Amino acid sequence: MTVLAHGIGGATDLPIPLSYALIGAAWALTFSFAVLVLAWREPRLDSRSPGVALPSVVRALVDSRAVRVAISTVSVAVAIAVVAIGLFGPSAPARNPVPGVVYIFLWVGVMVASLVAGPVWKVLSPARAVHRAICLVWGRRPADGLVRYPDSWGQWPAVLGLFSFVWLELAYPEPGSVSAVTTWFVAYLVVSTTGLIVCGTAWAEQADPLEVYSSLVGRLSPVGRRETGALVLRSPLDNLAGTPVRIGGVAVAATLLGSTAFDSFTTFPSWRGLLADAGDTGSDVLPTLLKTAGLLGFILVVAVAFRTASRATGGLSAAERTLLPVRLAHSLTPIVAGYLVAHYLTFLVEKGQATLLLFADPFGRGWNLAGLADRDVAYLLSTHPAVLGTIKVLAVVIGHILGVAAAHDRCLRLLPRAHRVTGQLALMLVMVGFTFTGLYLLLEHPLGSEFATSVGS
């Protein structure tokens, strides 16, 4: 079985029927305006909500130094193993697990885990683990760097890191190349560790692409902490309301949302036909340029549409309207999470199994570690298309509803009372447009079954 067809192909292995999309879109539109006009007239969300405290033994286990040291040791060992397999294992992507580890477990699995348990990459990051060890030897706090992280940079370094990944996945001529994926992973580890040494933990929090992504979707986890550090269960929207306002926040969300939408779009027959015509020259240059332009185009459309709609209100000065997009950027997080689940769930569950099976013989020596070579992939979702289609629609629609609720609550705090409804209309319409587009890109189309066959062969 071929693990990768073009980096990640989760949305294309089983598209949703038209009827599912129409029903989902109708519900999204109805809920949006119901929440906006009728049911939610005063701010309700509070990031300091006490929630329900988890047992103290849970916090003791989660925050245990021994547990953290064990996790750090394993994370560094896994990172070393992945690099070693990438360098010395088989060069064919169908036989080497490294592309699957990076594209499936790192890019998708870590983020899904963050949705459930909070920003897990802060704990799992091998770069943070190495940095803590270095700080222990140097006798300084991990938060202290050699220089102060520039406030003006915001999250823009993370945006560049995220774009480098989605470009490798969606625009590079050979996204499944073991050497290319290994090179990206090594570069990520080197840059992240160096940034931590130079700027302290502020680098990880604002500039590390994987930690920024994990922390972003982790805000939708029901797990949170009180100011005392106690672990609690609280409404994900309350946790989301506490998302820090940072420069580059809109660009982070736009990169994640736009790239996922572009990934779905790349399976449309018209686009693939255009790439085929461009590739008739025998060179990869023109197709790569077209894919890069398409990827940038989707990201820019999301960013420009959101920024324009966020500022389309009266009752505020020009300077105040300029700040609205970054203050409302957190409302895109549920939509990003909805796309993540709808687009990549099958990929994580089924192609993730295929990646694990490749660890039977990671170095191409004829091994059969743990008997993995004798096992087969269990197609838990693909064999239940109605269930899968329902999950995809629900993920997009629920993400939309939560995004609208988060934006609405923040607007109630930021906009003058006379403009609380009219000032949100443009933003609500844009967010509904994102939902319609997301569902449309998941629709069945003629290429769907052909592509599914090609990745499963």
Short mmCIF file of C-alpha atoms in Angstrom, two decimals:
data_model
loop_
_atom_site.label_atom_id
_atom_site.label_comp_id
_atom_site.label_asym_id
_atom_site.label_seq_id
_atom_site.Cartn_x
_atom_site.Cartn_y
_atom_site.Cartn_z
CA MET A 1 0.00 0.00 0.00
CA THR A 2 1.31 3.45 -0.88
CA VAL A 3 1.16 5.67 2.18
CA LEU A 4 1.47 9.01 0.40
CA ALA A 5 0.11 10.20 -2.89
CA HIS A 6 0.84 13.91 -2.52
CA GLY A 7 2.01 14.59 1.01
CA ILE A 8 -1.46 14.35 2.57
CA GLY A 9 -4.60 13.26 0.76
CA GLY A 10 -7.13 12.84 3.52
CA ALA A 11 -10.04 14.72 1.97
CA THR A 12 -9.95 12.85 -1.28
CA ASP A 13 -10.17 9.25 -0.16
CA LEU A 14 -13.92 9.40 0.54
CA PRO A 15 -15.72 12.65 -0.37
CA ILE A 16 -19.11 13.50 1.11
CA PRO A 17 -22.40 13.35 -0.84
CA LEU A 18 -24.03 16.55 -2.08
CA SER A 19 -27.06 16.07 0.18
CA TYR A 20 -24.85 15.98 3.28
CA ALA A 21 -23.16 19.22 2.26
CA LEU A 22 -26.43 21.03 1.59
CA ILE A 23 -27.92 19.97 4.91
CA GLY A 24 -24.76 20.99 6.73
CA ALA A 25 -24.61 24.36 5.03
CA ALA A 26 -28.27 25.06 5.80
CA TRP A 27 -27.79 24.26 9.48
CA ALA A 28 -24.65 26.39 9.63
CA LEU A 29 -26.44 29.40 8.18
CA THR A 30 -29.47 28.96 10.46
CA PHE A 31 -27.43 28.59 13.63
CA SER A 32 -25.21 31.54 12.75
CA PHE A 33 -27.98 34.06 12.52
CA ALA A 34 -29.95 32.52 15.41
CA VAL A 35 -26.96 32.91 17.71
CA LEU A 36 -26.19 36.38 16.41
CA VAL A 37 -29.63 37.97 16.58
CA LEU A 38 -31.68 36.07 19.14
CA ALA A 39 -29.88 34.00 21.72
CA TRP A 40 -26.66 35.78 22.66
CA ARG A 41 -26.97 39.47 23.51
CA GLU A 42 -24.39 39.90 26.29
CA PRO A 43 -20.79 38.59 26.64
CA ARG A 44 -20.69 35.17 28.26
CA LEU A 45 -17.28 33.63 27.68
CA ASP A 46 -14.68 33.85 30.45
CA SER A 47 -11.22 32.33 30.18
CA ARG A 48 -10.99 32.46 33.99
CA SER A 49 -14.09 30.33 34.49
CA PRO A 50 -13.42 28.01 37.46
CA GLY A 51 -14.64 24.93 35.62
CA VAL A 52 -14.73 21.54 37.33
CA ALA A 53 -11.50 20.61 39.09
CA LEU A 54 -9.90 17.32 38.13
CA PRO A 55 -8.69 15.07 40.96
CA SER A 56 -5.42 16.27 42.49
CA VAL A 57 -3.83 12.92 41.65
CA VAL A 58 -4.30 13.72 37.94
CA ARG A 59 -2.39 16.98 38.25
CA ALA A 60 0.27 15.27 40.36
CA LEU A 61 0.75 12.69 37.62
CA VAL A 62 0.66 15.17 34.72
CA ASP A 63 3.08 17.60 36.38
CA SER A 64 5.30 14.94 37.92
CA ARG A 65 8.98 15.63 37.24
CA ALA A 66 9.62 11.92 36.70
CA VAL A 67 6.85 11.71 34.12
CA ARG A 68 8.09 14.84 32.32
CA VAL A 69 11.67 13.51 32.26
CA ALA A 70 10.47 10.18 30.90
CA ILE A 71 8.43 11.88 28.16
CA SER A 72 11.37 14.12 27.25
CA THR A 73 13.71 11.16 27.03
CA VAL A 74 11.33 9.24 24.80
CA SER A 75 10.66 12.26 22.56
CA VAL A 76 14.38 12.84 21.96
CA ALA A 77 14.93 9.13 21.32
CA VAL A 78 12.04 9.06 18.82
CA ALA A 79 13.37 12.16 17.04
CA ILE A 80 16.81 10.58 16.74
CA ALA A 81 15.28 7.35 15.45
CA VAL A 82 13.19 9.20 12.85
CA VAL A 83 16.26 11.05 11.57
CA ALA A 84 18.29 7.83 11.49
CA ILE A 85 15.58 5.98 9.55
CA GLY A 86 15.27 8.92 7.18
CA LEU A 87 19.01 8.92 6.52
CA PHE A 88 19.74 5.20 6.46
CA GLY A 89 16.40 3.55 5.75
CA PRO A 90 14.89 2.70 2.34
CA SER A 91 14.64 5.62 -0.09
CA ALA A 92 11.24 4.51 -1.39
CA PRO A 93 8.37 6.28 0.46
CA ALA A 94 6.29 3.11 0.28
CA ARG A 95 8.88 1.31 2.44
CA ASN A 96 10.09 4.09 4.76
CA PRO A 97 7.88 5.25 7.67
CA VAL A 98 9.45 8.73 8.00
CA PRO A 99 7.10 10.57 5.59
CA GLY A 100 4.14 9.00 7.37
CA VAL A 101 5.51 9.93 10.80
CA VAL A 102 5.89 13.58 9.81
CA TYR A 103 2.78 14.00 7.66
CA ILE A 104 0.43 11.83 9.72
CA PHE A 105 1.51 11.64 13.34
CA LEU A 106 3.30 14.96 13.69
CA TRP A 107 1.10 17.19 11.52
CA VAL A 108 -2.27 15.54 12.19
CA GLY A 109 -1.99 13.24 15.21
CA VAL A 110 -0.39 15.79 17.52
CA MET A 111 -3.04 18.36 16.61
CA VAL A 112 -5.95 15.96 17.16
CA ALA A 113 -4.42 15.05 20.52
CA SER A 114 -4.20 18.77 21.31
CA LEU A 115 -7.92 19.12 20.61
CA VAL A 116 -8.55 16.51 23.29
CA ALA A 117 -5.91 17.21 25.94
CA GLY A 118 -4.61 20.72 25.28
CA PRO A 119 -1.29 21.88 23.74
CA VAL A 120 0.54 18.55 23.98
CA TRP A 121 3.50 19.61 21.80
CA LYS A 122 4.79 21.74 24.69
CA VAL A 123 5.34 18.46 26.52
CA LEU A 124 6.31 16.26 23.58
CA SER A 125 8.68 18.65 21.76
CA PRO A 126 12.20 17.17 21.47
CA ALA A 127 13.58 20.68 20.93
CA ARG A 128 12.18 21.80 24.29
CA ALA A 129 13.60 18.64 25.90
CA VAL A 130 17.10 19.30 24.55
CA HIS A 131 16.85 22.96 25.57
CA ARG A 132 15.86 22.02 29.13
CA ALA A 133 18.88 19.71 29.35
CA ILE A 134 21.18 22.47 28.10
CA CYS A 135 19.72 24.94 30.60
CA LEU A 136 20.25 22.41 33.39
CA VAL A 137 23.93 22.17 32.50
CA TRP A 138 24.28 25.96 32.14
CA GLY A 139 22.37 26.60 35.34
CA ARG A 140 19.81 29.01 33.89
CA ARG A 141 16.04 29.06 33.52
CA PRO A 142 14.58 27.85 30.19
CA ALA A 143 12.60 31.09 29.95
CA ASP A 144 15.82 33.12 29.83
CA GLY A 145 17.47 33.48 26.45
CA LEU A 146 20.64 35.21 25.32
CA VAL A 147 18.50 37.98 23.84
CA ARG A 148 14.88 39.04 24.26
CA TYR A 149 12.45 37.77 21.62
CA PRO A 150 11.42 40.83 19.54
CA ASP A 151 7.78 41.74 20.17
CA SER A 152 7.49 43.05 16.61
CA TRP A 153 8.10 39.54 15.23
CA GLY A 154 4.94 38.16 16.83
CA GLN A 155 4.06 34.82 15.25
CA TRP A 156 5.50 35.59 11.83
CA PRO A 157 8.41 33.12 12.18
CA ALA A 158 5.80 30.43 12.90
CA VAL A 159 3.90 31.49 9.78
CA LEU A 160 7.05 30.94 7.71
CA GLY A 161 7.56 27.53 9.31
CA LEU A 162 3.96 26.51 8.70
CA PHE A 163 4.14 27.68 5.09
CA SER A 164 7.38 25.74 4.53
CA PHE A 165 5.58 22.59 5.65
CA VAL A 166 2.42 23.03 3.58
CA TRP A 167 4.57 24.03 0.59
CA LEU A 168 6.54 20.78 0.94
CA GLU A 169 3.28 18.86 1.19
CA LEU A 170 1.32 20.57 -1.57
CA ALA A 171 3.71 22.29 -3.99
CA TYR A 172 7.05 20.46 -3.91
CA PRO A 173 7.43 18.10 -6.91
CA GLU A 174 8.07 15.04 -4.69
CA PRO A 175 6.29 15.63 -1.36
CA GLY A 176 6.68 11.99 -0.35
CA SER A 177 10.44 12.02 -0.87
CA VAL A 178 12.14 10.53 2.18
CA SER A 179 15.14 12.84 1.83
CA ALA A 180 12.98 15.95 1.46
CA VAL A 181 10.82 15.14 4.49
CA THR A 182 13.88 14.21 6.56
CA THR A 183 15.58 17.46 5.58
CA TRP A 184 12.54 19.49 6.68
CA PHE A 185 12.37 17.64 10.00
CA VAL A 186 16.07 18.10 10.72
CA ALA A 187 15.87 21.79 9.77
CA TYR A 188 12.87 22.19 12.08
CA LEU A 189 14.75 20.60 15.00
CA VAL A 190 17.86 22.72 14.42
CA VAL A 191 15.99 26.01 14.05
CA SER A 192 13.71 25.31 17.03
CA THR A 193 16.54 24.31 19.35
CA THR A 194 18.68 27.26 18.27
CA GLY A 195 15.76 29.66 18.71
CA LEU A 196 15.14 28.34 22.23
CA ILE A 197 18.79 28.77 23.18
CA VAL A 198 18.90 32.32 21.81
CA CYS A 199 15.45 33.60 22.84
CA GLY A 200 14.29 31.22 25.56
CA THR A 201 10.84 29.66 25.72
CA ALA A 202 9.31 32.75 24.07
CA TRP A 203 10.63 31.31 20.80
CA ALA A 204 8.69 28.07 21.24
CA GLU A 205 5.52 29.91 22.23
CA GLN A 206 5.50 32.33 19.30
CA ALA A 207 7.89 31.11 16.59
CA ASP A 208 7.83 27.29 16.66
CA PRO A 209 5.31 26.34 13.93
CA LEU A 210 4.26 23.04 15.49
CA GLU A 211 3.88 24.45 19.00
CA VAL A 212 1.94 27.46 17.74
CA TYR A 213 -0.40 25.13 15.81
CA SER A 214 -0.76 22.75 18.77
CA SER A 215 -1.40 25.60 21.19
CA LEU A 216 -3.93 27.14 18.82
CA VAL A 217 -6.15 24.07 18.49
CA GLY A 218 -5.39 23.13 22.09
CA ARG A 219 -7.47 26.14 23.12
CA LEU A 220 -10.51 24.12 22.05
CA SER A 221 -9.72 21.33 24.48
CA PRO A 222 -12.06 20.96 27.46
CA VAL A 223 -8.94 20.69 29.64
CA GLY A 224 -7.64 23.93 31.10
CA ARG A 225 -5.85 25.36 34.11
CA ARG A 226 -6.85 27.85 36.74
CA GLU A 227 -4.48 30.67 37.65
CA THR A 228 -3.31 28.46 40.51
CA GLY A 229 -2.25 25.79 38.02
CA ALA A 230 -5.02 23.37 38.97
CA LEU A 231 -6.28 21.24 36.08
CA VAL A 232 -9.97 21.71 35.32
CA LEU A 233 -12.60 20.77 32.79
CA ARG A 234 -14.36 23.80 31.33
CA SER A 235 -16.17 24.88 28.20
CA PRO A 236 -13.83 24.85 25.19
CA LEU A 237 -15.21 28.29 24.25
CA ASP A 238 -14.09 29.65 27.63
CA ASN A 239 -10.61 28.27 26.99
CA LEU A 240 -10.67 29.71 23.48
CA ALA A 241 -11.55 33.15 24.84
CA GLY A 242 -8.18 33.19 26.60
CA THR A 243 -6.18 32.91 23.36
CA PRO A 244 -3.39 35.51 23.49
CA VAL A 245 -3.69 38.35 20.97
CA ARG A 246 -0.45 38.31 18.96
CA ILE A 247 0.92 39.86 15.82
CA GLY A 248 0.61 37.40 12.94
CA GLY A 249 -2.33 35.53 14.45
CA VAL A 250 -4.50 36.09 11.37
CA ALA A 251 -1.68 34.85 9.12
CA VAL A 252 -1.30 31.65 11.19
CA ALA A 253 -5.01 30.82 10.91
CA ALA A 254 -5.13 31.80 7.22
CA THR A 255 -2.14 29.57 6.42
CA LEU A 256 -3.73 26.57 8.13
CA LEU A 257 -7.21 27.16 6.72
CA GLY A 258 -6.14 28.16 3.22
CA SER A 259 -3.68 25.29 2.81
CA THR A 260 -6.26 22.69 3.85
CA ALA A 261 -8.79 24.13 1.42
CA PHE A 262 -6.16 24.12 -1.33
CA ASP A 263 -5.35 20.49 -0.56
CA SER A 264 -8.97 19.58 -1.28
CA PHE A 265 -9.02 21.75 -4.39
CA THR A 266 -5.99 20.00 -5.87
CA THR A 267 -8.05 16.87 -6.54
CA PHE A 268 -10.50 18.65 -8.84
CA PRO A 269 -10.19 17.44 -12.45
CA SER A 270 -9.79 20.95 -13.88
CA TRP A 271 -6.82 21.70 -11.62
CA ARG A 272 -5.14 18.36 -12.25
CA GLY A 273 -5.68 18.82 -15.97
CA LEU A 274 -3.97 22.22 -15.80
CA LEU A 275 -1.00 20.70 -13.98
CA ALA A 276 -0.83 17.87 -16.50
CA ASP A 277 -0.68 20.37 -19.37
CA ALA A 278 2.02 22.34 -17.57
CA GLY A 279 4.00 19.15 -17.02
CA ASP A 280 4.02 18.27 -20.72
CA THR A 281 7.21 20.31 -21.04
CA GLY A 282 9.05 17.60 -19.11
CA SER A 283 10.06 20.02 -16.35
CA ASP A 284 8.72 20.30 -12.81
CA VAL A 285 9.30 24.06 -12.70
CA LEU A 286 6.00 25.26 -14.17
CA PRO A 287 3.77 22.82 -12.21
CA THR A 288 5.61 23.78 -9.02
CA LEU A 289 5.12 27.47 -9.73
CA LEU A 290 1.42 26.90 -10.41
CA LYS A 291 0.96 24.94 -7.19
CA THR A 292 2.86 27.56 -5.21
CA ALA A 293 0.72 30.32 -6.69
CA GLY A 294 -2.46 28.35 -5.97
CA LEU A 295 -1.42 27.70 -2.37
CA LEU A 296 -0.55 31.35 -1.78
CA GLY A 297 -3.77 32.40 -3.47
CA PHE A 298 -5.96 30.34 -1.13
CA ILE A 299 -4.10 31.62 1.94
CA LEU A 300 -4.34 35.23 0.80
CA VAL A 301 -8.05 34.95 0.02
CA VAL A 302 -8.74 33.69 3.55
CA ALA A 303 -6.57 36.39 5.14
CA VAL A 304 -7.90 39.29 3.07
CA ALA A 305 -11.54 38.22 3.40
CA PHE A 306 -11.26 37.85 7.18
CA ARG A 307 -9.37 41.10 7.70
CA THR A 308 -11.75 43.07 5.50
CA ALA A 309 -14.88 41.64 7.11
CA SER A 310 -13.54 42.09 10.65
CA ARG A 311 -13.00 45.80 10.04
CA ALA A 312 -16.37 46.40 8.35
CA THR A 313 -18.07 48.09 11.26
CA GLY A 314 -19.05 51.56 12.35
CA GLY A 315 -18.73 53.28 15.69
CA LEU A 316 -14.96 52.82 15.98
CA SER A 317 -11.99 54.90 14.95
CA ALA A 318 -9.73 53.82 12.10
CA ALA A 319 -7.05 52.77 14.60
CA GLU A 320 -9.51 50.66 16.57
CA ARG A 321 -10.82 48.97 13.41
CA THR A 322 -7.24 48.13 12.41
CA LEU A 323 -6.84 46.10 15.60
CA LEU A 324 -10.07 44.13 15.18
CA PRO A 325 -8.71 41.33 12.90
CA VAL A 326 -6.00 40.24 15.34
CA ARG A 327 -8.41 40.53 18.28
CA LEU A 328 -10.91 38.31 16.46
CA ALA A 329 -8.39 35.88 14.94
CA HIS A 330 -9.09 33.29 17.65
CA SER A 331 -12.58 32.80 16.15
CA LEU A 332 -11.00 31.07 13.14
CA THR A 333 -9.56 28.34 15.38
CA PRO A 334 -12.76 26.22 15.51
CA ILE A 335 -13.05 26.40 11.71
CA VAL A 336 -9.41 25.31 11.39
CA ALA A 337 -10.12 22.43 13.79
CA GLY A 338 -13.26 21.45 11.87
CA TYR A 339 -11.31 21.34 8.62
CA LEU A 340 -8.57 19.33 10.35
CA VAL A 341 -10.98 16.60 11.45
CA ALA A 342 -13.08 16.57 8.26
CA HIS A 343 -10.10 16.60 5.92
CA TYR A 344 -7.62 14.31 7.68
CA LEU A 345 -9.55 11.92 9.95
CA THR A 346 -9.50 8.99 7.53
CA PHE A 347 -5.89 9.73 6.75
CA LEU A 348 -4.92 9.59 10.43
CA VAL A 349 -6.87 6.45 11.29
CA GLU A 350 -6.15 4.33 8.21
CA LYS A 351 -2.93 5.58 6.64
CA GLY A 352 -1.58 5.98 10.16
CA GLN A 353 -1.89 2.20 10.53
CA ALA A 354 0.01 1.72 7.27
CA THR A 355 2.83 3.88 8.62
CA LEU A 356 3.03 1.85 11.82
CA LEU A 357 3.30 -1.36 9.79
CA LEU A 358 6.35 0.03 8.00
CA PHE A 359 8.20 -0.02 11.32
CA ALA A 360 8.37 -3.79 10.91
CA ASP A 361 11.49 -3.20 8.79
CA PRO A 362 12.47 0.50 9.08
CA PHE A 363 16.01 0.03 7.70
CA GLY A 364 15.15 -2.40 4.90
CA ARG A 365 17.04 -5.32 6.47
CA GLY A 366 14.32 -7.92 6.13
CA TRP A 367 13.17 -7.62 9.75
CA ASN A 368 9.70 -8.24 11.11
CA LEU A 369 9.72 -6.31 14.39
CA ALA A 370 6.82 -7.16 16.71
CA GLY A 371 5.29 -9.17 13.88
CA LEU A 372 4.01 -5.98 12.24
CA ALA A 373 4.65 -7.29 8.73
CA ASP A 374 2.00 -9.97 9.31
CA ARG A 375 -0.73 -7.44 10.05
CA ASP A 376 -3.09 -5.59 7.71
CA VAL A 377 -4.66 -2.16 7.77
CA ALA A 378 -8.18 -2.09 9.24
CA TYR A 379 -10.28 0.28 7.14
CA LEU A 380 -12.50 1.38 10.00
CA LEU A 381 -13.92 4.48 8.32
CA SER A 382 -13.76 3.89 4.58
CA THR A 383 -16.02 0.87 4.88
CA HIS A 384 -18.74 3.03 6.48
CA PRO A 385 -19.22 5.92 4.02
CA ALA A 386 -22.45 7.21 5.58
CA VAL A 387 -20.85 7.45 9.02
CA LEU A 388 -17.73 9.07 7.61
CA GLY A 389 -19.74 11.59 5.58
CA THR A 390 -21.74 12.51 8.67
CA ILE A 391 -18.58 13.00 10.73
CA LYS A 392 -17.09 15.26 8.06
CA VAL A 393 -20.17 17.46 7.82
CA LEU A 394 -20.54 17.65 11.60
CA ALA A 395 -16.88 18.61 12.00
CA VAL A 396 -17.18 21.51 9.54
CA VAL A 397 -20.56 22.69 10.82
CA ILE A 398 -19.68 22.46 14.52
CA GLY A 399 -16.42 24.27 13.82
CA HIS A 400 -18.38 27.01 12.07
CA ILE A 401 -20.92 27.37 14.90
CA LEU A 402 -18.19 27.56 17.56
CA GLY A 403 -16.27 30.08 15.46
CA VAL A 404 -19.34 32.28 15.06
CA ALA A 405 -20.05 32.06 18.80
CA ALA A 406 -16.47 33.03 19.68
CA ALA A 407 -16.49 35.95 17.23
CA HIS A 408 -19.92 37.09 18.40
CA ASP A 409 -18.94 37.10 22.07
CA ARG A 410 -15.75 39.05 21.37
CA CYS A 411 -17.64 41.54 19.21
CA LEU A 412 -20.08 42.16 22.06
CA ARG A 413 -17.08 43.30 24.10
CA LEU A 414 -15.37 45.34 21.38
CA LEU A 415 -18.15 47.00 19.37
CA PRO A 416 -20.35 49.89 20.51
CA ARG A 417 -23.85 48.74 21.51
CA ALA A 418 -25.46 50.44 18.49
CA HIS A 419 -23.21 48.45 16.10
CA ARG A 420 -23.16 45.05 17.83
CA VAL A 421 -25.39 43.43 15.20
CA THR A 422 -24.64 45.36 12.02
CA GLY A 423 -20.92 45.42 12.81
CA GLN A 424 -20.78 41.63 12.73
CA LEU A 425 -22.79 40.92 9.60
CA ALA A 426 -19.86 41.04 7.17
CA LEU A 427 -17.77 38.77 9.41
CA MET A 428 -20.62 36.30 9.85
CA LEU A 429 -21.19 36.12 6.09
CA VAL A 430 -17.49 35.50 5.47
CA MET A 431 -17.42 32.72 8.05
CA VAL A 432 -20.51 31.15 6.50
CA GLY A 433 -18.70 31.43 3.17
CA PHE A 434 -15.76 29.52 4.64
CA THR A 435 -18.17 26.77 5.72
CA PHE A 436 -19.88 26.59 2.31
CA THR A 437 -16.48 26.45 0.62
CA GLY A 438 -15.20 23.77 2.97
CA LEU A 439 -18.23 21.58 2.35
CA TYR A 440 -18.09 22.17 -1.40
CA LEU A 441 -14.45 21.11 -1.50
CA LEU A 442 -15.39 17.87 0.26
CA LEU A 443 -18.11 17.07 -2.30
CA GLU A 444 -18.08 14.01 -4.48
CA HIS A 445 -16.67 14.69 -7.91
CA PRO A 446 -15.54 12.44 -10.77
CA LEU A 447 -11.94 12.21 -9.64
CA GLY A 448 -12.74 11.05 -6.13
CA SER A 449 -12.98 7.28 -6.65
CA GLU A 450 -10.06 7.24 -9.09
CA PHE A 451 -7.80 9.02 -6.62
CA ALA A 452 -8.90 6.76 -3.78
CA THR A 453 -7.95 3.74 -5.86
CA SER A 454 -4.53 5.18 -6.67
CA VAL A 455 -3.56 5.79 -3.02
CA GLY A 456 -4.76 2.41 -1.89
CA SER A 457 -2.90 0.36 -4.46
#
